[in-house]
């Protein structure tokens, strides 16, 4: 396991691996690794010859300075955990390495997938920060495949759109949400919850489970599903920023559901942190063909 901090070191190491025609799997993270991140790493290790995991708390996607300042940073433990999960190379750049003083680019998408929900509540700069840093990291690493969690469902949708719109030669792999035994979605921010907040946080997944049960029992009115889930949030003392049924592809709110392709999504403040979660309602809509990763120009 090697830790590198500069793009030139990263490229030198990946280049020698690529010269041996190895495939590269990439897991971008902000560190404070938990089993959700490590599941992404394990998937990457199972499907690729070389696994690169980045640890970079990207300042441009934070809308809240306190959230950025208090974001947990545990690099030494992260490196050990990543190594045990099959990561070969950790890329942990400084902010100055990613955003040198003269930095002037922004990569931004437009439309409902970035305007609503996370975009509306965290502000437009949030997804601009995500799409800019993901584009940069993909260009730095040049992976065949990159792994993202379904826990951040809107982010995953945005990254898929970014890769499609800009013809980035990488396959995006979505990985199901890893949860604690009681259902709470793992999140780096959970480390900032005290035991009372931890009990309150369980309201999110419990509410989503009740909404999904209502769907599974045949309810197709979004309003009724949201009302069932909202009652659970209230019983846990949680006031959501949003709780909605959306089309998983467009992130537009739905009034009436089909049997596939919808998500029940929630964001809520708990204690000093903001948590998000989502459950699929019905099977995902069948995806179109995924373009094969094309890295021939780098390997020949
Ligand atoms: P973060 O460090 O929070 O930026 O997350 C890095 C990656 O890990 C993102 O693709 C997240 O969606 C993913 N991730 C975070 N939490 C989980 C989880 N509980 N299960 C699966 N993936 C996750």
Coordinates of C-alpha atoms and ligand atoms in Angstrom, one line a residue:
X1 CA 0.0 0.0 0.0
X2 CA 1.4 3.4 -1.0
X3 CA 0.1 6.9 -0.1
X4 CA 0.8 9.7 -2.6
X5 CA 0.0 13.3 -2.3
X6 CA 0.8 14.7 -5.8
X7 CA -0.7 14.2 -9.2
X8 CA 2.7 13.5 -10.7
X9 CA 3.5 10.7 -8.2
X10 CA 0.0 9.3 -8.7
X11 CA 0.4 9.3 -12.5
X12 CA 3.9 7.7 -12.3
X13 CA 2.6 4.8 -10.3
X14 CA -0.6 4.3 -12.2
X15 CA 1.3 4.6 -15.5
X16 CA 3.6 1.7 -14.7
X17 CA 0.7 -0.4 -13.8
X18 CA -1.2 0.6 -16.9
X19 CA 1.9 -0.3 -19.0
X20 CA 1.3 -3.9 -17.8
X21 CA -2.3 -3.5 -19.1
X22 CA -3.8 -3.5 -15.6
X23 CA -7.3 -2.2 -15.2
X24 CA -7.8 0.5 -12.6
X25 CA -10.7 0.8 -10.2
X26 CA -11.2 4.2 -8.4
X27 CA -13.0 5.0 -5.2
X28 CA -13.3 8.7 -4.4
X29 CA -13.9 9.6 -0.8
X30 CA -13.6 12.4 1.8
X31 CA -12.1 10.0 4.3
X32 CA -13.2 9.0 7.8
X33 CA -13.7 5.6 6.2
X34 CA -16.5 3.3 7.3
X35 CA -17.7 0.0 6.0
X36 CA -19.7 1.8 3.3
X37 CA -16.5 3.2 1.7
X38 CA -14.8 -0.1 2.3
X39 CA -17.6 -2.0 0.4
X40 CA -16.8 0.3 -2.6
X41 CA -13.2 -0.6 -2.2
X42 CA -13.9 -4.3 -2.0
X43 CA -16.1 -4.1 -5.2
X44 CA -13.2 -2.2 -6.9
X45 CA -10.7 -4.9 -5.8
X46 CA -12.9 -7.7 -7.0
X47 CA -13.3 -6.1 -10.5
X48 CA -9.9 -4.5 -11.2
X49 CA -6.2 -5.2 -11.1
X50 CA -5.3 -2.0 -9.3
X51 CA -7.4 -0.1 -6.8
X52 CA -6.9 3.7 -6.1
X53 CA -8.8 5.3 -3.3
X54 CA -8.7 9.1 -2.8
X55 CA -9.1 10.9 0.4
X56 CA -9.9 14.6 -0.2
X57 CA -12.3 16.7 1.9
X58 CA -13.3 18.9 -1.1
X59 CA -13.9 22.4 0.2
X60 CA -15.8 23.6 -2.8
X61 CA -18.8 21.3 -2.2
X62 CA -19.4 22.4 1.4
X63 CA -22.0 25.1 1.8
X64 CA -21.5 25.2 5.6
X65 CA -18.1 26.3 7.0
X66 CA -18.8 24.6 10.4
X67 CA -19.5 21.3 8.5
X68 CA -16.2 21.6 6.6
X69 CA -14.2 22.6 9.7
X70 CA -15.7 19.8 11.8
X71 CA -15.6 17.1 9.2
X72 CA -13.9 14.0 10.7
X73 CA -10.3 13.5 9.5
X74 CA -8.8 10.1 10.4
X75 CA -6.2 9.5 7.7
X76 CA -3.9 7.0 9.5
X77 CA -6.7 4.7 10.4
X78 CA -8.2 5.2 6.9
X79 CA -5.0 4.0 5.2
X80 CA -4.9 0.8 7.3
X81 CA -8.6 0.1 6.6
X82 CA -8.2 0.8 2.9
X83 CA -5.3 -1.5 2.7
X84 CA -7.2 -4.3 4.4
X85 CA -10.1 -3.8 1.9
X86 CA -7.7 -4.3 -1.1
X87 CA -6.7 -0.8 -1.9
X88 CA -3.3 -0.5 -3.6
X89 CA -2.8 3.2 -3.7
X90 CA -4.2 6.0 -1.5
X91 CA -4.2 9.5 -3.1
X92 CA -4.5 12.1 -0.4
X93 CA -3.7 15.5 -2.0
X94 CA -3.6 18.8 -0.2
X95 CA -6.2 21.4 -1.1
X96 CA -3.4 23.4 -2.9
X97 CA -2.6 20.3 -5.1
X98 CA -6.2 20.1 -6.3
X99 CA -6.9 23.9 -6.4
X100 CA -3.7 25.8 -7.1
X101 CA -3.9 29.5 -6.6
X102 CA -4.6 30.3 -10.3
X103 CA -7.4 27.7 -10.4
X104 CA -10.3 29.0 -12.5
X105 CA -12.4 26.1 -13.9
X106 CA -15.9 25.0 -12.8
X107 CA -17.7 22.0 -14.3
X108 CA -21.4 22.4 -13.9
X109 CA -24.5 20.5 -15.0
X110 CA -27.9 22.2 -15.3
X111 CA -31.5 21.1 -14.9
X112 CA -33.6 19.3 -12.3
X113 CA -31.0 16.7 -11.3
X114 CA -28.8 19.5 -9.8
X115 CA -31.5 22.1 -9.0
X116 CA -33.7 20.1 -6.6
X117 CA -33.3 18.6 -3.2
X118 CA -29.5 18.5 -2.4
X119 CA -29.0 21.3 -4.9
X120 CA -31.8 23.4 -3.5
X121 CA -30.9 22.9 0.1
X122 CA -27.1 23.1 0.0
X123 CA -27.1 25.7 -2.8
X124 CA -26.0 25.4 -6.5
X125 CA -22.3 25.5 -5.5
X126 CA -22.6 22.1 -3.9
X127 CA -23.0 20.1 -7.1
X128 CA -20.7 22.5 -9.0
X129 CA -18.1 21.5 -6.4
X130 CA -18.9 17.8 -6.8
X131 CA -18.8 17.8 -10.6
X132 CA -15.6 19.9 -10.7
X133 CA -13.7 17.7 -8.3
X134 CA -15.0 14.4 -9.7
X135 CA -14.0 15.5 -13.2
X136 CA -10.5 16.5 -11.9
X137 CA -10.1 13.2 -9.9
X138 CA -11.2 11.1 -12.9
X139 CA -8.7 13.0 -15.1
X140 CA -5.9 12.5 -12.5
X141 CA -6.5 8.8 -12.0
X142 CA -7.8 7.8 -15.4
X143 CA -9.7 4.7 -14.1
X144 CA -11.6 2.1 -16.1
X145 CA -14.3 2.0 -13.4
X146 CA -15.2 4.4 -10.6
X147 CA -17.4 3.4 -7.6
X148 CA -20.0 5.6 -6.0
X149 CA -22.5 4.8 -3.2
X150 CA -26.3 4.7 -3.8
X151 CA -26.6 6.4 -0.4
X152 CA -25.8 9.7 -2.2
X153 CA -28.4 8.9 -4.8
X154 CA -28.7 12.3 -6.3
X155 CA -24.9 12.6 -6.5
X156 CA -24.6 9.2 -8.2
X157 CA -27.2 10.4 -10.7
X158 CA -25.3 13.6 -11.3
X159 CA -22.0 11.8 -11.7
X160 CA -23.6 9.4 -14.3
X161 CA -24.9 12.4 -16.2
X162 CA -21.5 14.2 -16.0
X163 CA -19.7 11.1 -17.5
X164 CA -22.4 10.7 -20.2
X165 CA -22.5 14.4 -21.1
X166 CA -18.8 14.8 -21.3
X167 CA -18.0 11.4 -22.8
X168 CA -15.6 10.6 -20.0
X169 CA -14.1 7.2 -20.7
X170 CA -15.0 5.5 -17.4
X171 CA -17.7 3.1 -16.2
X172 CA -19.6 4.3 -13.1
X173 CA -20.6 1.5 -10.7
X174 CA -23.3 2.3 -8.1
X175 CA -23.0 0.3 -4.9
X176 CA -25.9 -0.4 -2.5
X177 CA -26.0 1.5 0.8
X178 CA -24.3 -0.2 3.7
X179 CA -26.2 0.1 7.0
X180 CA -25.7 -0.6 10.7
X181 CA -27.7 -3.7 11.9
X182 CA -30.6 -1.5 13.0
X183 CA -30.8 0.2 9.6
X184 CA -29.0 3.5 10.0
X185 CA -27.1 4.3 6.8
X186 CA -23.4 4.5 7.5
X187 CA -22.0 8.0 7.2
X188 CA -18.8 9.7 8.2
X189 CA -21.0 12.3 10.0
X190 CA -22.5 9.6 12.3
X191 CA -19.2 9.8 14.2
X192 CA -20.4 13.3 15.3
X193 CA -23.7 12.0 16.8
X194 CA -24.0 11.5 20.6
X195 CA -26.0 8.5 21.8
X196 CA -29.3 10.5 21.9
X197 CA -28.7 11.8 18.4
X198 CA -27.8 8.3 17.2
X199 CA -31.3 7.1 18.5
X200 CA -33.0 10.0 16.7
X201 CA -31.0 9.4 13.5
X202 CA -32.6 6.0 13.2
X203 CA -35.9 7.8 12.4
X204 CA -34.7 8.4 8.8
X205 CA -34.3 4.7 7.8
X206 CA -37.4 3.8 9.9
X207 CA -39.4 6.4 8.0
X208 CA -38.2 5.2 4.7
X209 CA -38.9 1.6 5.6
X210 CA -42.5 2.5 6.5
X211 CA -42.9 4.4 3.2
X212 CA -41.6 1.5 1.2
X213 CA -43.8 -1.0 3.1
X214 CA -46.8 1.2 2.0
X215 CA -45.6 1.1 -1.6
X216 CA -45.0 -2.7 -1.4
X217 CA -48.6 -3.1 -0.1
X218 CA -49.8 -1.4 -3.3
X219 CA -50.0 2.3 -2.4
X220 CA -49.1 4.4 -5.5
X221 CA -49.9 7.9 -4.3
X222 CA -46.7 9.7 -3.4
X223 CA -48.6 11.9 -1.0
X224 CA -49.8 8.9 1.0
X225 CA -46.4 7.3 1.0
X226 CA -44.8 10.6 2.1
X227 CA -47.4 11.0 4.8
X228 CA -46.8 7.6 6.2
X229 CA -43.0 8.2 6.3
X230 CA -43.5 11.7 7.7
X231 CA -45.4 10.4 10.7
X232 CA -42.5 8.2 11.6
X233 CA -40.0 11.1 11.4
X234 CA -42.3 13.1 13.7
X235 CA -42.4 10.3 16.2
X236 CA -38.6 10.3 16.3
X237 CA -38.6 14.1 16.7
X238 CA -37.0 14.7 13.3
X239 CA -38.0 17.6 11.1
X240 CA -36.9 16.9 7.5
X241 CA -35.4 19.4 5.1
X242 CA -37.1 17.4 2.5
X243 CA -39.0 14.1 2.3
X244 CA -40.2 13.2 -1.2
X245 CA -40.8 10.6 -3.9
X246 CA -38.8 11.3 -7.0
X247 CA -38.2 9.8 -10.4
X248 CA -34.8 8.1 -9.9
X249 CA -33.7 9.2 -13.3
X250 CA -34.8 12.9 -13.4
X251 CA -35.1 13.7 -9.7
X252 CA -38.4 15.4 -10.4
X253 CA -41.1 14.8 -7.7
X254 CA -43.7 12.3 -8.6
X255 CA -47.4 12.4 -7.7
X256 CA -48.3 9.0 -8.8
X257 CA -45.9 6.0 -8.9
X258 CA -45.4 3.3 -11.4
X259 CA -44.0 -0.1 -10.2
X260 CA -40.4 0.8 -11.0
X261 CA -37.9 3.7 -11.1
X262 CA -38.8 5.8 -8.0
X263 CA -36.9 6.8 -4.9
X264 CA -38.1 7.9 -1.5
X265 CA -35.5 10.4 -0.4
X266 CA -34.9 12.3 2.9
X267 CA -32.6 14.9 4.4
X268 CA -32.8 16.1 8.0
X269 CA -30.7 17.8 10.6
X270 CA -29.9 15.5 13.6
X271 CA -27.9 17.0 16.4
X272 CA -25.1 19.0 14.9
X273 CA -25.1 17.2 11.5
X274 CA -27.2 16.8 8.4
X275 CA -28.0 13.3 7.3
X276 CA -29.5 12.0 4.0
X277 CA -30.8 8.6 3.1
X278 CA -33.1 7.0 0.4
X279 CA -34.9 3.8 -0.4
X280 CA -35.9 2.5 -3.9
X281 CA -39.6 2.0 -4.4
X282 CA -39.8 -1.0 -6.6
X283 CA -37.1 -2.4 -8.8
X284 CA -34.8 0.1 -10.5
X285 CA -35.9 0.9 -14.1
X286 CA -33.8 -1.2 -16.5
X287 CA -30.7 0.8 -17.5
X288 CA -29.7 1.5 -21.0
X289 CA -26.5 -0.2 -22.3
X290 CA -23.4 1.1 -20.4
X291 CA -20.5 2.1 -22.7
X292 CA -17.5 -0.2 -22.3
X293 CA -14.6 1.7 -20.8
X294 CA -12.2 2.8 -23.5
X295 CA -8.7 3.2 -22.3
X296 CA -6.9 1.7 -25.3
X297 CA -5.3 5.0 -26.2
X298 CA -3.5 5.0 -22.8
X299 CA -2.4 1.3 -22.9
X300 CA -1.1 0.9 -26.4
Ligands
LIG1 P1 -18.0 10.5 1.2 O1 -16.7 10.2 1.8 O2 -19.1 10.7 2.1 O3 -17.9 11.6 0.1 O4 -18.4 9.2 0.4 C1 -17.6 8.6 -0.6 C2 -18.3 7.6 -1.3 O5 -18.8 6.6 -0.4 C3 -19.6 8.1 -2.0 O6 -19.7 7.5 -3.3 C4 -20.7 7.7 -1.1 O7 -21.9 7.6 -1.8 C5 -20.2 6.4 -0.6 N1 -20.8 6.0 0.6 C6 -21.0 6.8 1.7 N2 -21.7 6.2 2.7 C7 -22.0 5.0 2.1 C8 -22.8 3.8 2.6 N3 -23.3 3.8 3.8 N4 -22.9 2.8 1.8 C9 -22.4 2.8 0.5 N5 -21.6 3.8 0.1 C10 -21.5 4.9 0.8

